[in-house]
Amino acid sequence: MRLEGSAVRLSASDLSGQLGCRHLTLLDLEVARGNLTAPLWRDPALVVLQQRGLEHEQAYVQHLQAAGCSVVDVASKAAFGAGIERTRAAMISGVDVIVQATVGNDRWGGRADVLRRVEVPSSLGSWSYEVVDTKLTAETRGGTILQLCLYSELLQELQDRQPEWMHVVAPGNGFVAQPFRVSNYLAYYRLVKGRLLSVVESDEPAALGGAYPEPVAQCDFCRWWSRCDARRRADDHLSLVAGISKMQMRELQSRSVTTLETVATISLPLEPRPRRGAMATYQRIREQARIQFEGRTVGQTLHELLPREADCGLARLPEPSAGDIFLDFEGDPFIGEHGLEYLFGFVVLDAHGHWSYQRRWALDAEQERAAFEELINVVMERWGRFPDLHIFHFAPYEPSAIKRMMGRYASRGEEVDRMLRGKLFVDLHAIVKQSIRASVERYSLKDLEPLFEFGRETNLRSAAEHLRLVQRRLELRDPERVSEESREVIEGYNREDCLSALRLRDWLEKLRASLIDVGEAVARPASANSQPSPELSEQQQQLERLREQLCADVPADVALRTDEQQARWLLAYMLDWHRCEDKSSWWEYFRLCELSDDDLLHERCALAALKFVEQIAPGKQGNPTERYSFVAQDNDFRGGEKLHRRD
């Protein structure tokens, strides 16, 4: 967004910015008009992503050239109008591929990654062009669709014909373009475009209060984050209440409840009843705001125990074992095609009774596979010596990563299945959320550490800088430049995450013991059978042996495989394919079964707070139908789904 004369020139990024955060549009508009100075800070991760995006675009263009396409690059640092003329000249020439094409008019402008010739008549002749965008994400997002719609509209002005299709090329699929029919998305595009223009073309100066800077996903990499965060804190905004949803904020704001302090003192039950959400969730939000306000007032991190529920909270704490493992990964989803867990760290009790930190670095796919297999080997060996051990982690990332690596490398499947059936993984974050209420804005491990008096030696700001440095090196495929200093700092950070989880587990055990001391019975989770049926076990052993033979010399990195190795890898994956595909559904099912009613209210794939209404007489099938009611809640159901009760 920039001012040219009295008009503001807009780009595709302004469209996606409007979609992600309306307040961002107002800030950028004030900068364009000279009323505000933009911060100089820029997320280092964006620099890496831009470089990787350029590499992906260049690889796609080289792929097209190898396929025999004629290619011309019209990238230009000349004036905007000159860039459009260069693009127009290339289009008239009929070249197959135009790279970095400038398109625009008096209001809009941009540079399309690629224009590809199609044999559809236009004012150019018997051909015309369609837009192709190279993106690093496997999932095409709304901002990308808006960008493609804008470029397609501007392309129409150059060739007097609206392109029928627009395309996205993601990495890792052989440069196969995913097509989107332009006309299917124009209504959506015009809606967002109209909203943006209504702000830009307003006669009144952009008032920064016109759209409140509520926290959104874009905050994670926005240069304005510190300014917006300061305003929310000055306003004591509702978003500071831990766990509050946008739906709940809207409901409370409609009742003139606009600050954390006022939430802490509202009367319950709410009258009239909330239009959205269960009354119990507003009880939870009020109590969360209350303890945060009390903690702020006394300048301490406070906590209080929640009412106990069967099989929830402290009742999910297994008996401590000398074999327990406290696990933490450091990973980056933008490394390579599938992401990379580049540091495996865990703490265990050694033979001398000391807590020992062990770690394994993995700077490429081969090392990741080796580290994953070594970790599973350690778990299985230790499990053999300590049948009552568990693997403690904070939040569900670690078991999810283990499942991903098991599937990606077709390795240690039987062992991971046993670990899951045996319920070895214990999520301390879930136990905390179901056990206590604390005066924190986020229930993160680091925010909770004052409760169990854990002090870190590693400077968190320094650790964050080194994490970014390492991730940047790995994302740019430059692992040789990962320094020893970065390794040492990140190992210290990872080690303290493991030890912090250990201290948290011990603190939760003290809470449990305090309840028992006053006569309350707190159960332990029931033991689980980790063994499959004999028939399944024998089948899996046969399949594992065959899979190992097929993949014995196959590199973990797809780019390093020959066609024959890739064929054997695919064949190995096809073994037991249907059972492997079913696993993710069952994993999700059991995950949902372990959630509390309050947690289920925020799951779009579940319905919570069901109440029995009536039983309808049996029909022709002879089966009675039970009818339930439930409170209004966001969900993805469309009717016809089969209902599974978690009991």
mmCIF file of C-alpha atoms in Angstrom, residues 435-565:
data_model
loop_
_atom_site.group_PDB
_atom_site.id
_atom_site.type_symbol
_atom_site.label_atom_id
_atom_site.label_comp_id
_atom_site.label_asym_id
_atom_site.label_seq_id
_atom_site.Cartn_x
_atom_site.Cartn_y
_atom_site.Cartn_z
ATOM 1 C CA SER A 435 -6.758 -29.856 37.705
ATOM 2 C CA ILE A 436 -6.088 -26.216 38.503
ATOM 3 C CA ARG A 437 -7.016 -22.662 37.664
ATOM 4 C CA ALA A 438 -4.018 -20.300 37.617
ATOM 5 C CA SER A 439 -3.505 -16.551 37.301
ATOM 6 C CA VAL A 440 -1.753 -16.843 33.932
ATOM 7 C CA GLU A 441 -2.682 -15.535 30.491
ATOM 8 C CA ARG A 442 -1.563 -18.779 28.859
ATOM 9 C CA TYR A 443 -1.257 -22.260 30.298
ATOM 10 C CA SER A 444 2.195 -22.713 28.785
ATOM 11 C CA LEU A 445 4.966 -24.530 30.598
ATOM 12 C CA LYS A 446 7.015 -21.361 31.052
ATOM 13 C CA ASP A 447 4.047 -19.336 32.359
ATOM 14 C CA LEU A 448 3.305 -22.050 34.929
ATOM 15 C CA GLU A 449 6.873 -22.388 36.207
ATOM 16 C CA PRO A 450 6.473 -19.850 39.074
ATOM 17 C CA LEU A 451 3.914 -22.239 40.610
ATOM 18 C CA PHE A 452 6.462 -25.026 41.059
ATOM 19 C CA GLU A 453 9.428 -22.649 41.520
ATOM 20 C CA PHE A 454 11.449 -23.762 38.545
ATOM 21 C CA GLY A 455 14.293 -21.405 37.677
ATOM 22 C CA ARG A 456 15.966 -21.476 34.276
ATOM 23 C CA GLU A 457 19.641 -20.868 33.651
ATOM 24 C CA THR A 458 19.294 -20.476 29.883
ATOM 25 C CA ASN A 459 18.297 -16.979 28.786
ATOM 26 C CA LEU A 460 15.015 -17.390 26.885
ATOM 27 C CA ARG A 461 15.668 -14.448 24.563
ATOM 28 C CA SER A 462 19.069 -15.882 23.637
ATOM 29 C CA ALA A 463 17.535 -19.323 23.156
ATOM 30 C CA ALA A 464 14.880 -17.889 20.820
ATOM 31 C CA GLU A 465 17.569 -16.202 18.723
ATOM 32 C CA HIS A 466 19.587 -19.411 18.416
ATOM 33 C CA LEU A 467 16.457 -21.428 17.600
ATOM 34 C CA ARG A 468 15.759 -19.032 14.723
ATOM 35 C CA LEU A 469 19.374 -19.256 13.545
ATOM 36 C CA VAL A 470 19.346 -23.055 13.475
ATOM 37 C CA GLN A 471 15.959 -23.226 11.803
ATOM 38 C CA ARG A 472 17.074 -20.736 9.192
ATOM 39 C CA ARG A 473 20.187 -22.814 8.397
ATOM 40 C CA LEU A 474 18.139 -25.995 8.119
ATOM 41 C CA GLU A 475 15.348 -24.399 6.081
ATOM 42 C CA LEU A 476 17.962 -23.117 3.632
ATOM 43 C CA ARG A 477 19.577 -26.582 3.492
ATOM 44 C CA ASP A 478 22.791 -25.321 5.067
ATOM 45 C CA PRO A 479 23.261 -27.588 8.139
ATOM 46 C CA GLU A 480 27.069 -27.295 8.054
ATOM 47 C CA ARG A 481 26.767 -23.727 9.334
ATOM 48 C CA VAL A 482 24.891 -24.676 12.513
ATOM 49 C CA SER A 483 27.371 -23.429 15.132
ATOM 50 C CA GLU A 484 28.484 -25.190 18.294
ATOM 51 C CA GLU A 485 27.301 -22.170 20.283
ATOM 52 C CA SER A 486 23.766 -22.585 18.900
ATOM 53 C CA ARG A 487 23.841 -26.292 19.689
ATOM 54 C CA GLU A 488 24.910 -25.651 23.284
ATOM 55 C CA VAL A 489 22.284 -22.954 23.899
ATOM 56 C CA ILE A 490 19.465 -25.001 22.372
ATOM 57 C CA GLU A 491 20.516 -28.133 24.246
ATOM 58 C CA GLY A 492 20.381 -26.121 27.483
ATOM 59 C CA TYR A 493 16.937 -24.821 26.571
ATOM 60 C CA ASN A 494 15.685 -28.310 25.648
ATOM 61 C CA ARG A 495 17.180 -29.854 28.799
ATOM 62 C CA GLU A 496 15.414 -27.307 30.986
ATOM 63 C CA ASP A 497 12.107 -27.987 29.215
ATOM 64 C CA CYS A 498 12.499 -31.671 30.136
ATOM 65 C CA LEU A 499 13.449 -30.842 33.734
ATOM 66 C CA SER A 500 10.602 -28.347 33.996
ATOM 67 C CA ALA A 501 8.149 -31.077 32.959
ATOM 68 C CA LEU A 502 9.677 -33.297 35.672
ATOM 69 C CA ARG A 503 9.239 -30.591 38.310
ATOM 70 C CA LEU A 504 5.673 -29.985 37.146
ATOM 71 C CA ARG A 505 4.856 -33.708 37.487
ATOM 72 C CA ASP A 506 6.302 -33.733 41.012
ATOM 73 C CA TRP A 507 4.314 -30.614 41.944
ATOM 74 C CA LEU A 508 1.096 -32.197 40.671
ATOM 75 C CA GLU A 509 1.909 -35.265 42.783
ATOM 76 C CA LYS A 510 2.142 -32.982 45.842
ATOM 77 C CA LEU A 511 -1.286 -31.530 45.033
ATOM 78 C CA ARG A 512 -2.663 -35.047 44.764
ATOM 79 C CA ALA A 513 -1.062 -36.034 48.087
ATOM 80 C CA SER A 514 -2.565 -32.968 49.807
ATOM 81 C CA LEU A 515 -6.045 -34.104 48.777
ATOM 82 C CA ILE A 516 -5.413 -37.607 50.071
ATOM 83 C CA ASP A 517 -4.166 -36.140 53.366
ATOM 84 C CA VAL A 518 -7.583 -34.538 53.948
ATOM 85 C CA GLY A 519 -9.399 -37.774 53.226
ATOM 86 C CA GLU A 520 -10.225 -37.438 49.529
ATOM 87 C CA ALA A 521 -9.784 -40.484 47.323
ATOM 88 C CA VAL A 522 -7.900 -39.729 44.105
ATOM 89 C CA ALA A 523 -7.695 -42.683 41.750
ATOM 90 C CA ARG A 524 -4.795 -43.621 39.497
ATOM 91 C CA PRO A 525 -5.479 -44.358 35.810
ATOM 92 C CA ALA A 526 -6.181 -48.002 35.089
ATOM 93 C CA SER A 527 -3.382 -49.996 33.474
ATOM 94 C CA ALA A 528 -3.802 -50.749 29.781
ATOM 95 C CA ASN A 529 -3.035 -53.866 27.794
ATOM 96 C CA SER A 530 -0.347 -52.999 25.266
ATOM 97 C CA GLN A 531 -0.343 -56.349 23.490
ATOM 98 C CA PRO A 532 -2.196 -56.863 20.200
ATOM 99 C CA SER A 533 -4.097 -60.053 19.476
ATOM 100 C CA PRO A 534 -1.781 -63.013 18.692
ATOM 101 C CA GLU A 535 -3.006 -63.097 15.101
ATOM 102 C CA LEU A 536 -2.383 -59.396 14.564
ATOM 103 C CA SER A 537 1.003 -59.562 16.280
ATOM 104 C CA GLU A 538 2.204 -62.365 14.013
ATOM 105 C CA GLN A 539 0.925 -60.572 10.921
ATOM 106 C CA GLN A 540 2.619 -57.313 11.947
ATOM 107 C CA GLN A 541 5.921 -59.086 12.563
ATOM 108 C CA GLN A 542 5.802 -60.608 9.082
ATOM 109 C CA LEU A 543 4.948 -57.258 7.520
ATOM 110 C CA GLU A 544 7.697 -55.493 9.458
ATOM 111 C CA ARG A 545 10.294 -57.987 8.272
ATOM 112 C CA LEU A 546 9.182 -57.600 4.673
ATOM 113 C CA ARG A 547 9.050 -53.810 4.978
ATOM 114 C CA GLU A 548 12.609 -53.733 6.328
ATOM 115 C CA GLN A 549 13.820 -55.856 3.407
ATOM 116 C CA LEU A 550 12.132 -53.581 0.866
ATOM 117 C CA CYS A 551 13.500 -50.393 2.431
ATOM 118 C CA ALA A 552 16.911 -51.625 3.554
ATOM 119 C CA ASP A 553 18.894 -49.308 1.233
ATOM 120 C CA VAL A 554 16.251 -46.636 0.571
ATOM 121 C CA PRO A 555 17.375 -43.113 1.649
ATOM 122 C CA ALA A 556 15.028 -41.264 3.984
ATOM 123 C CA ASP A 557 15.283 -38.149 1.776
ATOM 124 C CA VAL A 558 13.011 -38.584 -1.249
ATOM 125 C CA ALA A 559 15.309 -36.455 -3.413
ATOM 126 C CA LEU A 560 18.138 -38.967 -2.981
ATOM 127 C CA ARG A 561 16.172 -42.045 -4.118
ATOM 128 C CA THR A 562 16.404 -43.711 -7.492
ATOM 129 C CA ASP A 563 13.169 -44.584 -9.286
ATOM 130 C CA GLU A 564 13.636 -48.224 -8.291
ATOM 131 C CA GLN A 565 14.167 -47.305 -4.618
#
